[in-house]
Each structure stands twice: as structure tokens, then as C-alpha cells.
Short mmCIF file of N, CA, C and O in Angstrom, two decimals:
data_model
loop_
_atom_site.label_atom_id
_atom_site.label_comp_id
_atom_site.label_asym_id
_atom_site.label_seq_id
_atom_site.Cartn_x
_atom_site.Cartn_y
_atom_site.Cartn_z
N MET A 419 22.59 -20.08 -19.77
CA MET A 419 22.43 -18.49 -18.90
C MET A 419 21.96 -17.94 -18.89
O MET A 419 21.70 -17.08 -19.88
N ARG A 420 20.29 -17.73 -18.16
CA ARG A 420 19.29 -17.19 -18.75
C ARG A 420 19.97 -15.87 -17.34
O ARG A 420 20.08 -15.68 -16.74
N ARG A 421 20.29 -14.34 -18.00
CA ARG A 421 20.19 -13.25 -18.16
C ARG A 421 19.21 -12.42 -17.15
O ARG A 421 17.49 -12.77 -17.06
N ARG A 422 19.73 -11.92 -15.44
CA ARG A 422 18.17 -11.34 -15.08
C ARG A 422 17.44 -10.17 -15.56
O ARG A 422 18.70 -9.27 -16.37
N ALA A 423 16.31 -10.13 -15.22
CA ALA A 423 16.02 -8.90 -15.76
C ALA A 423 16.14 -8.12 -14.69
O ALA A 423 16.73 -7.97 -13.86
N PRO A 424 16.71 -6.05 -15.21
CA PRO A 424 17.30 -5.56 -14.29
C PRO A 424 16.52 -5.16 -13.03
O PRO A 424 17.37 -4.69 -12.27
N GLY A 425 14.98 -5.32 -13.27
CA GLY A 425 14.23 -5.11 -11.69
C GLY A 425 14.06 -5.99 -11.33
O GLY A 425 12.76 -5.87 -9.82
N ASP A 426 14.81 -7.07 -11.08
CA ASP A 426 14.76 -8.78 -10.25
C ASP A 426 14.68 -8.62 -8.85
O ASP A 426 13.73 -8.85 -8.48
N ILE A 427 15.92 -7.60 -8.27
CA ILE A 427 16.28 -7.73 -7.06
C ILE A 427 15.16 -6.84 -6.71
O ILE A 427 14.74 -7.17 -5.80
N MET A 428 15.63 -5.48 -6.80
CA MET A 428 14.01 -4.40 -6.36
C MET A 428 12.91 -4.47 -6.44
O MET A 428 12.28 -5.08 -5.54
N LEU A 429 11.99 -6.02 -7.38
CA LEU A 429 10.58 -6.54 -7.65
C LEU A 429 10.27 -7.49 -6.10
O LEU A 429 9.85 -7.30 -5.49
N LYS A 430 11.50 -7.95 -6.00
CA LYS A 430 11.52 -9.38 -5.31
C LYS A 430 11.62 -8.46 -3.80
O LYS A 430 11.89 -8.85 -3.08
N MET A 431 12.69 -7.96 -3.78
CA MET A 431 12.74 -7.30 -2.40
C MET A 431 11.88 -6.24 -1.56
O MET A 431 11.31 -6.91 -0.95
N ILE A 432 11.31 -6.09 -2.82
CA ILE A 432 9.86 -4.83 -2.73
C ILE A 432 9.00 -5.22 -2.17
O ILE A 432 8.33 -5.29 -1.47
N GLY A 433 8.98 -6.59 -3.19
CA GLY A 433 7.40 -7.11 -3.26
C GLY A 433 7.38 -7.63 -1.88
O GLY A 433 6.25 -8.14 -1.44
N MET A 434 8.53 -9.41 -1.28
CA MET A 434 8.34 -9.42 -0.24
C MET A 434 8.53 -9.00 1.73
O MET A 434 7.35 -8.79 2.04
N LEU A 435 8.46 -6.89 0.67
CA LEU A 435 8.20 -6.16 2.49
C LEU A 435 6.88 -6.45 2.06
O LEU A 435 5.90 -5.46 3.28
N LEU A 436 6.77 -5.89 1.15
CA LEU A 436 4.67 -5.89 0.91
C LEU A 436 3.82 -6.28 1.65
O LEU A 436 2.81 -6.59 1.48
N LEU A 437 4.01 -7.73 1.10
CA LEU A 437 3.62 -8.56 0.90
C LEU A 437 3.01 -9.07 3.09
O LEU A 437 2.40 -8.90 3.64
N VAL A 438 4.10 -8.42 3.30
CA VAL A 438 4.79 -8.48 5.34
C VAL A 438 3.50 -7.25 5.70
O VAL A 438 2.35 -7.37 6.03
N LEU A 439 3.73 -5.99 4.73
CA LEU A 439 3.16 -5.05 5.01
C LEU A 439 1.32 -4.91 5.10
O LEU A 439 0.46 -4.55 5.17
N GLY A 440 1.18 -5.89 3.69
CA GLY A 440 -0.53 -5.97 2.94
C GLY A 440 -0.81 -6.63 4.13
O GLY A 440 -1.75 -6.47 4.22
N ILE A 441 -0.19 -8.17 4.57
CA ILE A 441 -1.35 -9.06 5.70
C ILE A 441 -1.58 -8.09 6.85
O ILE A 441 -2.46 -8.30 7.52
N PHE A 442 -0.38 -7.13 7.32
CA PHE A 442 -0.58 -6.31 8.03
C PHE A 442 -1.93 -5.70 8.47
O PHE A 442 -3.20 -4.75 9.33
N MET A 443 -1.92 -4.61 6.74
CA MET A 443 -2.71 -3.59 6.91
C MET A 443 -4.39 -4.47 6.61
O MET A 443 -5.31 -3.42 7.26
N ALA A 444 -3.98 -5.09 5.94
CA ALA A 444 -5.15 -6.43 5.91
C ALA A 444 -5.80 -6.65 7.01
O ALA A 444 -7.44 -5.87 6.45
N PHE A 445 -5.75 -6.48 7.73
CA PHE A 445 -6.28 -7.64 8.78
C PHE A 445 -6.66 -6.10 10.26
O PHE A 445 -7.38 -6.78 10.30
N GLY A 446 -5.14 -4.64 9.88
CA GLY A 446 -5.74 -3.32 10.76
C GLY A 446 -6.64 -3.58 9.82
O GLY A 446 -8.19 -2.77 11.03
N GLY A 447 -7.15 -3.18 8.42
CA GLY A 447 -8.30 -2.50 8.57
C GLY A 447 -9.56 -3.51 8.98
O GLY A 447 -10.61 -2.77 8.71
N ALA A 448 -9.33 -4.43 8.69
CA ALA A 448 -10.92 -5.45 9.08
C ALA A 448 -10.92 -5.05 10.61
O ALA A 448 -12.12 -5.47 10.95
N GLY A 449 -10.33 -5.71 11.39
CA GLY A 449 -10.01 -5.31 12.78
C GLY A 449 -11.03 -3.65 13.16
O GLY A 449 -11.71 -3.95 14.22
N THR A 450 -10.39 -2.44 13.02
CA THR A 450 -10.76 -1.96 12.67
C THR A 450 -12.32 -1.59 12.07
O THR A 450 -13.25 -1.52 13.45
N LEU A 451 -12.68 -2.49 11.04
CA LEU A 451 -14.53 -2.14 10.79
C LEU A 451 -15.39 -2.98 11.92
O LEU A 451 -16.34 -2.52 12.20
N ALA A 452 -14.14 -4.17 12.47
CA ALA A 452 -14.93 -4.53 13.31
C ALA A 452 -15.87 -3.48 14.41
O ALA A 452 -15.96 -4.37 15.35
N LEU A 453 -14.38 -3.80 14.84
CA LEU A 453 -14.60 -2.63 15.88
C LEU A 453 -15.98 -1.14 15.59
O LEU A 453 -16.59 -0.87 16.76
N VAL A 454 -15.64 -0.57 14.31
CA VAL A 454 -17.05 0.49 14.26
C VAL A 454 -17.91 -0.92 14.85
O VAL A 454 -19.16 0.34 15.37
N PHE A 455 -18.46 -1.65 13.82
CA PHE A 455 -19.62 -1.79 13.50
C PHE A 455 -20.01 -2.27 15.27
O PHE A 455 -21.09 -2.41 15.66
N LYS A 456 -18.76 -2.60 16.03
CA LYS A 456 -19.17 -3.25 17.35
C LYS A 456 -19.08 -2.04 18.29
O LYS A 456 -20.50 -2.25 19.28
N GLY A 457 -18.82 -0.74 18.00
CA GLY A 457 -18.22 0.24 18.87
C GLY A 457 -19.20 0.79 19.07
O GLY A 457 -19.63 1.63 19.32
N SER A 458 -21.06 0.88 18.88
CA SER A 458 -22.50 1.31 18.91
C SER A 458 -22.71 0.75 20.60
O SER A 458 -22.74 1.76 21.33
N SER A 459 -22.09 -0.40 20.70
CA SER A 459 -22.45 -1.27 21.86
C SER A 459 -21.22 -0.83 23.03
O SER A 459 -21.78 -0.97 23.62
N ASP A 460 -19.81 -0.75 22.58
CA ASP A 460 -18.91 -0.75 23.28
C ASP A 460 -18.54 1.37 23.55
O ASP A 460 -17.73 1.33 23.14
N GLU A 461 -18.78 0.74 25.19
CA GLU A 461 -18.05 1.94 25.21
C GLU A 461 -16.87 2.16 25.63
O GLU A 461 -16.46 3.23 25.13
N VAL A 462 -15.93 1.00 25.26
CA VAL A 462 -14.87 1.81 25.63
C VAL A 462 -14.22 1.95 23.82
O VAL A 462 -13.60 3.04 23.82
N VAL A 463 -14.82 1.92 22.94
CA VAL A 463 -14.96 1.90 21.70
C VAL A 463 -14.94 3.48 21.17
O VAL A 463 -14.46 4.76 20.95
N ARG A 464 -16.65 4.40 21.87
CA ARG A 464 -17.26 5.31 21.84
C ARG A 464 -15.96 6.05 22.80
O ARG A 464 -15.54 7.57 22.68
N GLN A 465 -15.55 5.30 23.86
CA GLN A 465 -14.41 6.13 24.55
C GLN A 465 -13.54 7.06 23.97
O GLN A 465 -12.73 7.97 23.48
N PHE A 466 -12.56 5.81 23.11
CA PHE A 466 -11.51 6.13 22.20
C PHE A 466 -11.53 7.56 21.33
O PHE A 466 -11.33 7.65 20.78
N LEU A 467 -12.49 6.81 20.85
CA LEU A 467 -14.04 7.72 20.18
C LEU A 467 -12.99 9.39 20.37
O LEU A 467 -12.94 9.92 19.57
N ALA A 468 -14.62 9.58 21.55
CA ALA A 468 -13.87 10.87 21.88
C ALA A 468 -12.86 11.62 22.13
O ALA A 468 -12.72 12.90 21.83
N GLU A 469 -11.52 10.32 23.06
CA GLU A 469 -10.60 10.87 22.91
C GLU A 469 -9.85 11.74 21.56
O GLU A 469 -8.38 12.74 21.61
N ASN A 470 -9.70 10.94 20.79
CA ASN A 470 -9.50 11.87 19.51
C ASN A 470 -9.76 12.36 18.33
O ASN A 470 -9.38 12.09 17.82
N LYS A 471 -10.79 12.82 18.97
CA LYS A 471 -11.69 12.89 17.91
C LYS A 471 -11.59 13.01 17.15
O LYS A 471 -12.04 13.73 15.54
N LEU A 472 -12.60 12.02 16.83
CA LEU A 472 -12.91 11.05 15.91
C LEU A 472 -14.70 10.88 16.12
O LEU A 472 -14.75 10.78 16.89
N THR A 473 -14.73 10.34 14.81
CA THR A 473 -16.38 9.84 14.31
C THR A 473 -16.17 8.79 13.73
O THR A 473 -15.23 7.44 13.69
N PHE A 474 -17.55 8.39 13.73
CA PHE A 474 -17.45 6.61 14.08
C PHE A 474 -17.70 6.32 12.28
O PHE A 474 -17.10 5.26 11.57
N VAL A 475 -17.81 7.17 11.46
CA VAL A 475 -17.74 7.74 10.04
C VAL A 475 -16.61 8.00 9.09
O VAL A 475 -15.93 6.79 8.83
N GLN A 476 -15.58 7.64 10.04
CA GLN A 476 -14.18 7.94 10.31
C GLN A 476 -13.64 7.28 9.80
O GLN A 476 -12.73 6.68 9.74
N MET A 477 -13.85 6.73 11.21
CA MET A 477 -12.90 5.01 12.19
C MET A 477 -13.22 4.92 10.71
O MET A 477 -12.24 3.46 10.22
N THR A 478 -14.77 4.83 10.04
CA THR A 478 -15.24 3.03 9.20
C THR A 478 -14.07 3.80 7.99
O THR A 478 -13.11 2.87 7.48
N VAL A 479 -14.50 4.42 7.00
CA VAL A 479 -13.40 5.37 6.64
C VAL A 479 -12.28 4.75 6.08
O VAL A 479 -11.56 4.15 5.84
N SER A 480 -11.16 4.98 7.15
CA SER A 480 -10.19 4.51 7.62
C SER A 480 -9.65 3.26 7.84
O SER A 480 -8.54 2.87 7.30
N GLY A 481 -10.75 2.36 8.17
CA GLY A 481 -10.58 1.02 8.35
C GLY A 481 -10.66 0.39 6.30
O GLY A 481 -9.66 -0.38 6.24
N ILE A 482 -11.86 1.02 5.95
CA ILE A 482 -11.89 0.77 4.59
C ILE A 482 -10.37 1.11 3.16
O ILE A 482 -10.53 -0.17 3.21
N ILE A 483 -9.75 1.78 3.59
CA ILE A 483 -8.56 2.63 3.03
C ILE A 483 -7.29 1.26 3.75
O ILE A 483 -6.75 1.15 2.33
N SER A 484 -7.42 1.72 4.76
CA SER A 484 -6.50 0.06 5.58
C SER A 484 -6.77 -0.95 4.73
O SER A 484 -5.53 -2.03 4.07
N ALA A 485 -7.94 -1.58 4.86
CA ALA A 485 -8.20 -3.48 4.35
C ALA A 485 -7.72 -2.98 2.79
O ALA A 485 -6.94 -3.82 2.96
N VAL A 486 -8.59 -2.05 1.84
CA VAL A 486 -8.11 -2.16 0.45
C VAL A 486 -6.49 -2.32 0.38
O VAL A 486 -5.79 -2.57 -0.62
N ALA A 487 -5.85 -0.69 0.86
CA ALA A 487 -4.19 -0.86 0.54
C ALA A 487 -3.79 -1.94 1.15
O ALA A 487 -2.89 -2.63 0.53
N GLY A 488 -4.35 -2.88 1.96
CA GLY A 488 -3.54 -4.33 2.31
C GLY A 488 -3.60 -5.22 0.95
O GLY A 488 -2.83 -5.91 0.97
N ILE A 489 -5.02 -5.01 0.65
CA ILE A 489 -5.02 -5.94 -0.56
C ILE A 489 -4.02 -5.51 -2.06
O ILE A 489 -4.09 -6.30 -3.00
N ILE A 490 -4.36 -3.94 -1.80
CA ILE A 490 -3.17 -3.92 -2.94
C ILE A 490 -1.98 -3.99 -2.45
O ILE A 490 -0.89 -5.10 -3.76
N TYR A 491 -1.39 -3.79 -1.44
CA TYR A 491 -0.20 -4.11 -0.99
C TYR A 491 0.18 -5.71 -1.72
O TYR A 491 1.31 -6.28 -1.67
N LEU A 492 -0.41 -6.53 -1.00
CA LEU A 492 -0.71 -7.74 -1.12
C LEU A 492 -0.61 -8.41 -2.53
O LEU A 492 0.22 -9.05 -2.36
N ALA A 493 -1.74 -7.70 -3.71
CA ALA A 493 -1.46 -7.98 -4.92
C ALA A 493 -0.05 -7.50 -5.45
O ALA A 493 0.74 -8.31 -6.18
N ALA A 494 0.50 -6.45 -4.87
CA ALA A 494 2.06 -6.05 -5.90
C ALA A 494 2.31 -6.98 -4.96
O ALA A 494 3.61 -7.04 -5.85
N GLY A 495 2.56 -6.54 -3.78
CA GLY A 495 4.33 -7.92 -3.48
C GLY A 495 4.18 -9.28 -4.02
O GLY A 495 5.18 -9.55 -4.53
N ILE A 496 2.48 -10.23 -4.12
CA ILE A 496 2.73 -11.37 -4.99
C ILE A 496 3.46 -11.38 -6.13
O ILE A 496 4.10 -12.16 -6.89
N PHE A 497 3.33 -10.26 -6.91
CA PHE A 497 3.67 -9.72 -8.32
C PHE A 497 4.96 -9.92 -9.09
O PHE A 497 5.43 -9.96 -9.86
N GLY A 498 5.35 -8.63 -7.30
CA GLY A 498 6.77 -8.71 -7.64
C GLY A 498 7.86 -10.57 -6.85
O GLY A 498 8.68 -9.32 -8.29
N VAL A 499 7.09 -10.72 -6.32
CA VAL A 499 8.08 -11.43 -5.72
C VAL A 499 8.02 -12.83 -7.29
O VAL A 499 9.09 -13.12 -7.51
N LYS A 500 6.88 -12.45 -7.39
CA LYS A 500 6.95 -13.71 -8.90
C LYS A 500 7.22 -14.01 -9.88
O LYS A 500 8.00 -14.28 -10.87
N TYR A 501 6.89 -12.56 -10.29
CA TYR A 501 7.06 -12.24 -11.87
C TYR A 501 8.11 -10.95 -12.39
O TYR A 501 8.65 -10.19 -13.00
N SER A 502 9.35 -11.31 -10.94
CA SER A 502 10.47 -10.23 -10.20
C SER A 502 11.20 -9.82 -12.01
O SER A 502 12.23 -9.51 -12.05
N ASN A 503 11.57 -11.45 -12.65
CA ASN A 503 12.72 -11.43 -13.07
C ASN A 503 11.47 -12.11 -14.17
O ASN A 503 12.58 -12.23 -15.84
N ARG A 504 10.28 -11.82 -14.75
CA ARG A 504 9.63 -11.86 -16.30
C ARG A 504 9.28 -10.26 -16.48
O ARG A 504 8.74 -9.36 -16.24
N THR A 505 10.53 -10.10 -17.69
CA THR A 505 10.18 -8.85 -17.88
C THR A 505 9.12 -8.78 -18.77
O THR A 505 8.02 -7.63 -19.85
N ASP A 506 8.01 -10.23 -19.62
CA ASP A 506 6.47 -9.40 -19.95
C ASP A 506 5.96 -9.54 -19.26
O ASP A 506 4.65 -9.25 -19.56
N LYS A 507 5.90 -9.62 -17.91
CA LYS A 507 5.03 -8.90 -16.86
C LYS A 507 5.32 -8.55 -16.07
O LYS A 507 4.50 -7.60 -15.42
N ALA A 508 5.85 -6.80 -16.77
CA ALA A 508 6.28 -5.61 -16.61
C ALA A 508 5.15 -4.71 -16.49
O ALA A 508 4.79 -3.93 -15.91
N ASN A 509 4.51 -4.70 -17.49
CA ASN A 509 3.27 -3.97 -17.80
C ASN A 509 2.20 -4.29 -15.73
O ASN A 509 1.81 -2.33 -15.59
N GLN A 510 1.85 -5.06 -15.99
CA GLN A 510 0.79 -5.28 -15.02
C GLN A 510 1.32 -5.16 -13.46
O GLN A 510 1.40 -3.94 -12.67
N CYS A 511 2.89 -4.98 -13.53
CA CYS A 511 4.18 -4.89 -11.95
C CYS A 511 3.87 -3.00 -12.52
O CYS A 511 3.31 -2.15 -10.76
N VAL A 512 3.97 -2.97 -13.20
CA VAL A 512 4.18 -0.64 -13.50
C VAL A 512 2.25 -0.90 -13.10
O VAL A 512 2.04 0.59 -12.78
N ILE A 513 1.46 -1.44 -13.28
CA ILE A 513 0.22 -0.96 -13.16
C ILE A 513 0.23 -0.81 -11.85
O ILE A 513 -0.87 -0.28 -10.91
N LEU A 514 0.39 -1.84 -11.31
CA LEU A 514 0.86 -2.13 -9.58
C LEU A 514 1.21 -1.13 -8.87
O LEU A 514 0.45 -1.05 -7.42
N GLY A 515 2.67 -1.33 -9.31
CA GLY A 515 3.14 -0.21 -8.72
C GLY A 515 2.32 1.62 -8.91
O GLY A 515 2.26 2.67 -7.35
N VAL A 516 1.19 2.08 -9.73
CA VAL A 516 0.87 2.91 -9.98
C VAL A 516 -0.20 3.32 -9.01
O VAL A 516 -0.56 4.20 -7.95
N LEU A 517 -1.10 1.72 -8.37
CA LEU A 517 -2.50 1.70 -7.54
C LEU A 517 -1.56 1.94 -6.41
O LEU A 517 -1.53 2.54 -5.21
N LEU A 518 -0.43 1.13 -5.33
CA LEU A 518 0.78 2.05 -4.62
C LEU A 518 0.13 3.61 -4.73
O LEU A 518 0.19 4.20 -3.50
N VAL A 519 1.29 4.46 -5.51
CA VAL A 519 1.45 5.71 -5.35
C VAL A 519 -0.28 6.17 -5.07
O VAL A 519 -0.14 7.35 -4.19
N VAL A 520 -0.94 5.71 -5.72
CA VAL A 520 -2.63 6.11 -6.11
C VAL A 520 -2.87 6.18 -4.75
O VAL A 520 -4.11 6.89 -3.60
N GLU A 521 -2.87 4.73 -3.56
CA GLU A 521 -3.19 4.75 -2.26
C GLU A 521 -2.67 5.48 -1.53
O GLU A 521 -3.05 5.63 -0.72
N VAL A 522 -1.14 5.95 -1.42
CA VAL A 522 -0.18 6.40 -0.51
C VAL A 522 -0.94 7.35 -0.87
O VAL A 522 -1.29 8.15 0.15
N LEU A 523 -1.47 8.46 -2.83
CA LEU A 523 -1.53 10.01 -2.40
C LEU A 523 -3.83 10.10 -1.82
O LEU A 523 -4.26 11.11 -0.73
N VAL A 524 -4.26 8.85 -1.92
CA VAL A 524 -5.32 9.37 -1.41
C VAL A 524 -5.52 8.84 0.40
O VAL A 524 -6.35 9.82 0.80
N GLU A 525 -5.31 7.50 0.82
CA GLU A 525 -4.73 8.10 2.90
C GLU A 525 -4.36 9.44 2.65
O GLU A 525 -5.01 9.80 3.90
N VAL A 526 -3.04 10.09 1.67
CA VAL A 526 -2.71 11.32 2.23
C VAL A 526 -3.85 11.96 2.77
O VAL A 526 -3.69 13.32 3.35
N VAL A 527 -4.20 11.88 1.15
CA VAL A 527 -5.74 13.58 0.89
C VAL A 527 -5.99 13.30 2.85
O VAL A 527 -6.40 13.92 2.55
N TYR A 528 -7.10 11.92 2.81
CA TYR A 528 -7.11 11.57 4.06
C TYR A 528 -6.97 12.28 5.31
O TYR A 528 -8.02 12.65 5.82
N ASN A 529 -5.58 11.76 5.74
CA ASN A 529 -4.83 11.68 6.11
C ASN A 529 -4.82 14.10 6.43
O ASN A 529 -5.19 14.49 8.51
N TYR A 530 -4.99 14.44 5.48
CA TYR A 530 -5.30 15.58 5.67
C TYR A 530 -6.34 16.31 6.13
O TYR A 530 -6.54 17.24 7.04
N THR A 531 -7.19 15.82 6.03
CA THR A 531 -8.98 16.88 6.21
C THR A 531 -9.06 16.13 7.24
O THR A 531 -9.95 16.45 8.09
N LEU A 532 -7.84 14.98 7.58
CA LEU A 532 -8.21 15.04 9.83
C LEU A 532 -7.57 16.21 10.51
O LEU A 532 -7.57 16.15 11.25
N GLY A 533 -6.69 16.31 9.91
CA GLY A 533 -5.87 17.71 10.25
C GLY A 533 -4.75 16.31 10.50
O GLY A 533 -3.74 17.17 11.75
N GLN A 534 -4.01 15.34 10.48
CA GLN A 534 -3.29 14.76 10.48
C GLN A 534 -2.16 15.09 9.48
O GLN A 534 -1.66 13.29 9.64
N PHE A 535 -1.45 15.72 8.71
CA PHE A 535 -0.95 16.09 8.09
C PHE A 535 0.33 16.08 7.72
O PHE A 535 0.43 17.05 8.78
N GLN A 536 1.28 15.27 7.65
CA GLN A 536 2.92 15.48 8.18
C GLN A 536 3.51 15.28 7.22
O GLN A 536 3.26 13.52 6.39
N LEU A 537 4.95 16.15 6.73
CA LEU A 537 5.48 16.12 5.64
C LEU A 537 6.85 14.78 5.67
O LEU A 537 5.88 13.75 4.16
N TYR A 538 6.95 14.45 6.47
CA TYR A 538 7.51 13.20 6.48
C TYR A 538 7.18 11.90 6.68
O TYR A 538 7.27 11.18 6.03
N THR A 539 6.11 12.26 6.99
CA THR A 539 5.17 10.65 6.25
C THR A 539 4.87 10.27 5.07
O THR A 539 4.48 9.30 4.64
N ILE A 540 4.51 11.50 4.68
CA ILE A 540 4.63 11.13 2.74
C ILE A 540 5.81 10.86 2.72
O ILE A 540 5.04 9.37 1.66
N VAL A 541 6.63 10.96 2.21
CA VAL A 541 7.73 10.87 1.65
C VAL A 541 8.40 9.24 2.30
O VAL A 541 8.83 8.11 1.73
N SER A 542 8.21 8.97 3.67
CA SER A 542 8.10 7.73 3.88
C SER A 542 7.21 6.61 3.52
O SER A 542 7.55 5.40 3.35
N MET A 543 6.08 7.23 3.47
CA MET A 543 4.82 6.21 2.86
C MET A 543 5.22 6.15 1.51
O MET A 543 5.14 5.25 0.77
N MET A 544 5.36 6.90 1.13
CA MET A 544 6.30 6.44 -0.94
C MET A 544 6.68 5.85 -0.91
O MET A 544 7.35 5.35 -2.23
N ALA A 545 8.01 5.51 -0.20
CA ALA A 545 9.31 5.20 -0.56
C ALA A 545 9.72 3.49 -0.62
O ALA A 545 10.33 3.59 -2.35
N LEU A 546 8.40 2.84 -0.75
CA LEU A 546 8.02 1.70 -0.82
C LEU A 546 7.76 1.26 -2.80
O LEU A 546 8.01 0.92 -3.32
N PRO A 547 6.40 2.50 -2.28
CA PRO A 547 5.62 2.19 -3.70
C PRO A 547 6.70 2.71 -5.43
O PRO A 547 6.59 2.86 -6.18
N ALA A 548 7.47 3.50 -4.42
CA ALA A 548 8.17 4.04 -5.28
C ALA A 548 9.90 3.67 -5.83
O ALA A 548 9.83 3.45 -7.06
N LEU A 549 10.18 2.88 -5.24
CA LEU A 549 11.05 1.95 -5.28
C LEU A 549 10.48 0.32 -5.95
O LEU A 549 11.45 -0.08 -7.40
N TYR A 550 8.99 0.28 -5.70
CA TYR A 550 8.51 -0.74 -6.34
C TYR A 550 7.75 -0.36 -8.19
O TYR A 550 8.35 -1.28 -8.50
N LEU A 551 7.52 0.84 -8.34
CA LEU A 551 7.50 1.27 -9.21
C LEU A 551 8.59 1.29 -10.44
O LEU A 551 9.28 1.29 -11.19
N TRP A 552 10.07 1.75 -9.76
CA TRP A 552 11.86 2.22 -10.00
C TRP A 552 12.20 0.64 -10.59
O TRP A 552 12.08 -0.17 -11.84
N GLY A 553 11.73 -0.21 -10.00
CA GLY A 553 12.08 -1.97 -10.26
C GLY A 553 11.24 -1.87 -11.78
O GLY A 553 11.57 -3.29 -12.15
N ALA A 554 9.97 -2.30 -11.67
CA ALA A 554 8.55 -2.59 -12.08
C ALA A 554 8.80 -1.67 -13.91
O ALA A 554 9.60 -2.28 -14.77
N PHE A 555 9.98 -0.64 -14.21
CA PHE A 555 10.29 0.75 -14.89
C PHE A 555 11.69 0.60 -15.59
O PHE A 555 11.80 -0.43 -16.47
N ARG A 556 12.44 -0.50 -14.56
CA ARG A 556 13.16 -1.45 -14.98
C ARG A 556 13.25 -2.86 -16.08
O ARG A 556 13.70 -3.03 -17.19
N ASN A 557 12.37 -3.04 -15.17
CA ASN A 557 11.52 -4.52 -16.51
C ASN A 557 11.58 -3.75 -17.62
O ASN A 557 11.64 -3.98 -18.84
N LYS A 558 9.99 -3.02 -18.11
CA LYS A 558 9.36 -2.33 -18.84
C LYS A 558 10.45 -1.83 -19.69
O LYS A 558 10.64 -2.15 -21.15
N GLN A 559 11.93 -1.66 -19.78
CA GLN A 559 12.47 -0.50 -20.15
C GLN A 559 13.17 -2.10 -21.13
O GLN A 559 13.69 -2.28 -22.07
N ALA A 560 13.37 -3.43 -20.05
CA ALA A 560 14.53 -4.20 -20.22
C ALA A 560 13.21 -4.49 -21.72
O ALA A 560 14.02 -5.30 -22.84
N GLN A 561 12.28 -4.95 -21.26
CA GLN A 561 11.52 -5.83 -21.99
C GLN A 561 11.16 -5.05 -23.97
O GLN A 561 10.88 -5.09 -24.69
N GLY A 562 11.79 -3.11 -23.86
CA GLY A 562 12.08 -2.35 -25.79
C GLY A 562 10.85 -1.27 -25.54
O GLY A 562 11.80 -0.45 -26.64
N SER A 563 10.21 -1.47 -24.24
CA SER A 563 9.45 0.04 -24.87
C SER A 563 9.05 0.91 -22.94
O SER A 563 8.74 0.04 -22.50
N ILE A 564 9.03 2.23 -22.56
CA ILE A 564 8.54 2.96 -21.75
C ILE A 564 7.05 2.90 -21.49
O ILE A 564 7.55 2.22 -20.22
N LEU A 565 6.83 2.94 -22.14
CA LEU A 565 5.05 2.96 -22.02
C LEU A 565 4.30 2.32 -23.24
O LEU A 565 4.05 1.79 -23.56
#
């Protein structure tokens, strides 16, 4: 009987959530970018931007961040689900976990520049990346070395 990797359940569960979130984020970012490209000719988009005190550049950056975040979440989710029980793939999961944390930090800094900073959002945004990274590090420890 094969022994389970210590981070197996954590990576698999968080990986499934990341897959779903990644799909929504990637499509949301692509939709935002589509609105931006159409926006100069669409009065509704210009009105939305004016009401929310945003520019086309800020909306474009938000769309790009969301699309890139979606791709990172999808990749981490796929690796988490597929390689959750393989300690030999722990390094890849750790790297993707670090990318998730970096993406959240970029998003927090960007939101801060827009004046939309709230402490509880950092905590909620860091929850899944932190749990994913914890599962990846548990598998890494089972591999024999931590770094």
C-alpha cells in the first residue's frame, strides 16, 4: 500500500478551488480587457469609468492583473490536483505557491494605489495561497529537504 504525501489533501482541495477561481479570473480579466478596447466608443463604459473615478489605463491594468492571476491560479490548481500525492513534484508546487503570494501582493499594491486598500481583503486574498504553500511545503519536507 502506497503511503500518502503529507500535503496531499491540502493541495488537492485548494487546487480544485484555485481551478474554479482561475477560470473566473481569466475570463473576467479577458472580459474587462474587451470592454476597455470597446470602451472608447461605448458610452456605458465611459459612464461606468466616470462613476467609479477610473481611467482606461487603470481598467486595462486591472484586466491584465486579473487575466494573469487567472492563469497563475489555473496552473497552480492543475499542479495541486495532479501532483498532490507526488513529493518529487513538490518544488514545482512551492514555486507556484510563491507565484500565488506574489500575485496577491501585486494586486494589493495596485489596489492601494487606487485608494481601495482594506486590511481584511489581504487576509482573505492570502488564505488560499498560504494553504496551498503549506501543503506544498509539507510535501517538500517529506521529500527530505525544505529548500
